[in-house]
Amino acid sequence: MKKALITGITGQDGSYLTEFLLNKGYEVHGIIRRHSISSTERIDHLFDNSEIGNKKLFLHYGDLTDSSNLNRLLEKIGPDEIYNLAAQSHVAVSFEVPEYTAEVTGIGTLRLLDAIKESNLNCKFYQASTSELFGGLAETAPQNENTPFYPKSPYGVAKLYSYWITVNYRESYNVFACNGILFNHESPRRGESFVTRKITMAVASILAGKQDKLSLGNLEAKRDWGFAGDYIKGMWLMLQQDKPYDYVLSTNETHTVKEFVELAFKQVDINIEWKGVGVDEKGYDKKNGTLLVDVNPKYFRPAEVELLHGDCSKAEKELGWRRETSFLQLIYMMVDSDMREILGVSIEEYLYKNK
Ligand code: NAP
Ligand code: F7E
């Protein structure tokens, strides 16, 4: 039985990866941080299963800022594969806590790689690199493994360090280490302050009368949004190859935030009509003129990544990886899940009742 260690197991990707690896017959170990209230909501359904918790899935307290803890855990667990998914992963927040972001999202990766090197552990290492490395310059799209890096946030810069230290430990010490340069991937388990989940929750909350409107920042930003459940398979595939390389995973499509808003409301039969420009731009329900979306400059970032559009042909060719969920399917899945959670009905039930 192969053993995997996942940092960031309580996050969106960590939870899907855990399900995936358990299904493949792995023994999965995860590092969790101490919180004043539980942070394991995304993996409770696994850990609370008596066949899995402490039999196939083991949780250990730890933190990417604590080298001695990481060294001890690596020695104790002896994993065959390490997936480094832990990070302060919010781009906007990284402008508020730049030093902490560097410490966790940057130096945390070095701590893990050095623990592997010092313990002579024969294991494979996956680093959660990101399309934020590219900086979203329009002239570089579609971005692939050869596109120059130009990070635009403390998060992006911290990830740049992690990218290169991963390459460096591969080249210097022969560690089987791969960077997965992943474009945005979302799901019903996405953190609530990322734009996609903020939008899909708002659709349900507005219908439930719990929220009057949705306030956003840059509506024109373009992202290449895929489904997280598809992307974790690519992470695993990278570690199953004979040689370690870096790969882009993306959908090869790009859409604006505005388009995401329109399609999310469209799922519940609301058509958005836009009026005004810039900070005065507003989205109304075309049927009755109700204000549903406005712009609040507090969500603008000091520097913005304008256009992400990936080209994952290397992963398609060499790993046989391909996204399976379309942009529309992703939006439907997220709105449907938030409708069930917040309103207590599925999209289908809601549309039937409101025919
Ligand atoms: P996420 O939901 O924000 O999860 C982040 C995870 O990191 C959580 O489990 C969190 O634990 C953990 N963590 C944060 N600080 C830590 C620390 N100091 N020590 C140990 N663990 C810590 O992120 P995600 O969307 O799953 O993304 C996974 C990884 O891929 C991240 O590295 C992210 O930067 C990267 N990435 C994400 C995307 C994307 O679109 N989702 C794209 C490219 C790259 P708590 O639960 O305790 O907070
Ligand atoms: O923003 C714009 C915002 O926070 C997407 C992380 O997983 O993907 C993620 O980073 C876009 C940006 O994700 C709001 O300005 C408008 O242009 O959902 P986001 P992100 O910054 O792309 C990359 C690949 C990662 O690696 C990161 O870890 O949407 N936007 N209005 C807004 N964004 C937010 N959060 N909130 C708004 O109100």
Coordinates of C-alpha atoms and ligand atoms in Angstrom, one line a residue, residues 89-92 130-132 155 159 182-186 190 193-196 198 215-219 221-223 225 257 299 301 304-305 308, ligand 2:
S89 CA -3.7 30.9 -1.0
H90 CA -5.8 34.1 -1.3
V91 CA -4.2 36.6 -3.7
A92 CA -6.0 39.7 -2.3
T130 CA 0.0 28.4 -10.0
S131 CA -1.0 30.4 -13.1
E132 CA -0.5 33.5 -10.9
Y155 CA 1.2 35.4 -3.2
K159 CA 4.8 30.9 -5.3
L182 CA -2.5 25.0 -12.3
F183 CA -4.9 27.6 -13.6
N184 CA -8.0 28.5 -11.4
H185 CA -10.0 25.5 -10.4
E186 CA -13.2 25.7 -8.5
R190 CA -14.2 26.4 -3.0
S193 CA -14.2 34.5 -0.5
F194 CA -13.0 33.4 -4.0
V195 CA -15.0 35.1 -6.7
T196 CA -16.7 32.0 -8.2
K198 CA -18.9 34.3 -3.7
S215 CA -20.8 43.5 -4.6
L216 CA -17.7 42.7 -6.6
G217 CA -14.4 44.2 -7.7
N218 CA -12.9 43.9 -11.2
L219 CA -15.6 42.5 -13.5
A221 CA -10.7 40.1 -15.2
K222 CA -10.4 37.0 -17.3
R223 CA -9.7 33.5 -15.8
W225 CA -11.7 28.2 -14.7
V257 CA -15.9 37.6 -14.0
Y299 CA -12.4 44.5 -3.8
R301 CA -6.3 44.8 -5.8
E304 CA -4.3 42.9 -11.0
V305 CA -3.7 39.8 -13.1
L308 CA -5.3 34.0 -17.6
Ligands
F7E2 O1 -10.2 36.1 -8.1 C1 -11.7 39.2 -9.5 C2 -10.3 39.3 -8.9 O2 -9.9 35.5 -5.7 C3 -10.4 35.9 -9.5 C4 -6.4 31.3 -6.0 O3 -6.9 30.0 -6.0 O4 -6.5 31.3 -8.4 C5 -7.0 31.9 -7.3 O5 -6.6 33.3 -7.3 C6 -10.6 37.3 -10.2 C7 -9.6 38.3 -9.8 O6 -8.9 34.1 -7.5 C8 -13.9 39.9 -6.8 O7 -9.8 40.6 -8.9 C9 -13.7 40.6 -8.8 O8 -9.2 39.0 -11.0 O9 -11.4 34.1 -7.2 P1 -10.2 35.0 -7.0 P2 -7.5 34.4 -8.0 O10 -7.0 35.7 -7.5 O11 -7.5 34.2 -9.5 C10 -5.1 31.2 -8.6 C11 -4.7 30.4 -9.8 C12 -4.4 30.8 -7.3 O12 -3.3 30.2 -7.4 C13 -4.9 31.3 -6.1 O13 -4.5 30.5 -5.0 O14 -11.8 37.8 -9.7 N1 -12.7 39.6 -8.5 N2 -14.4 40.7 -7.7 C14 -12.8 39.2 -7.3 N3 -12.2 38.3 -6.5 C15 -12.6 38.1 -5.3 N4 -11.9 37.2 -4.5 N5 -13.6 38.8 -4.7 C16 -14.4 39.7 -5.4 O15 -15.3 40.3 -4.9

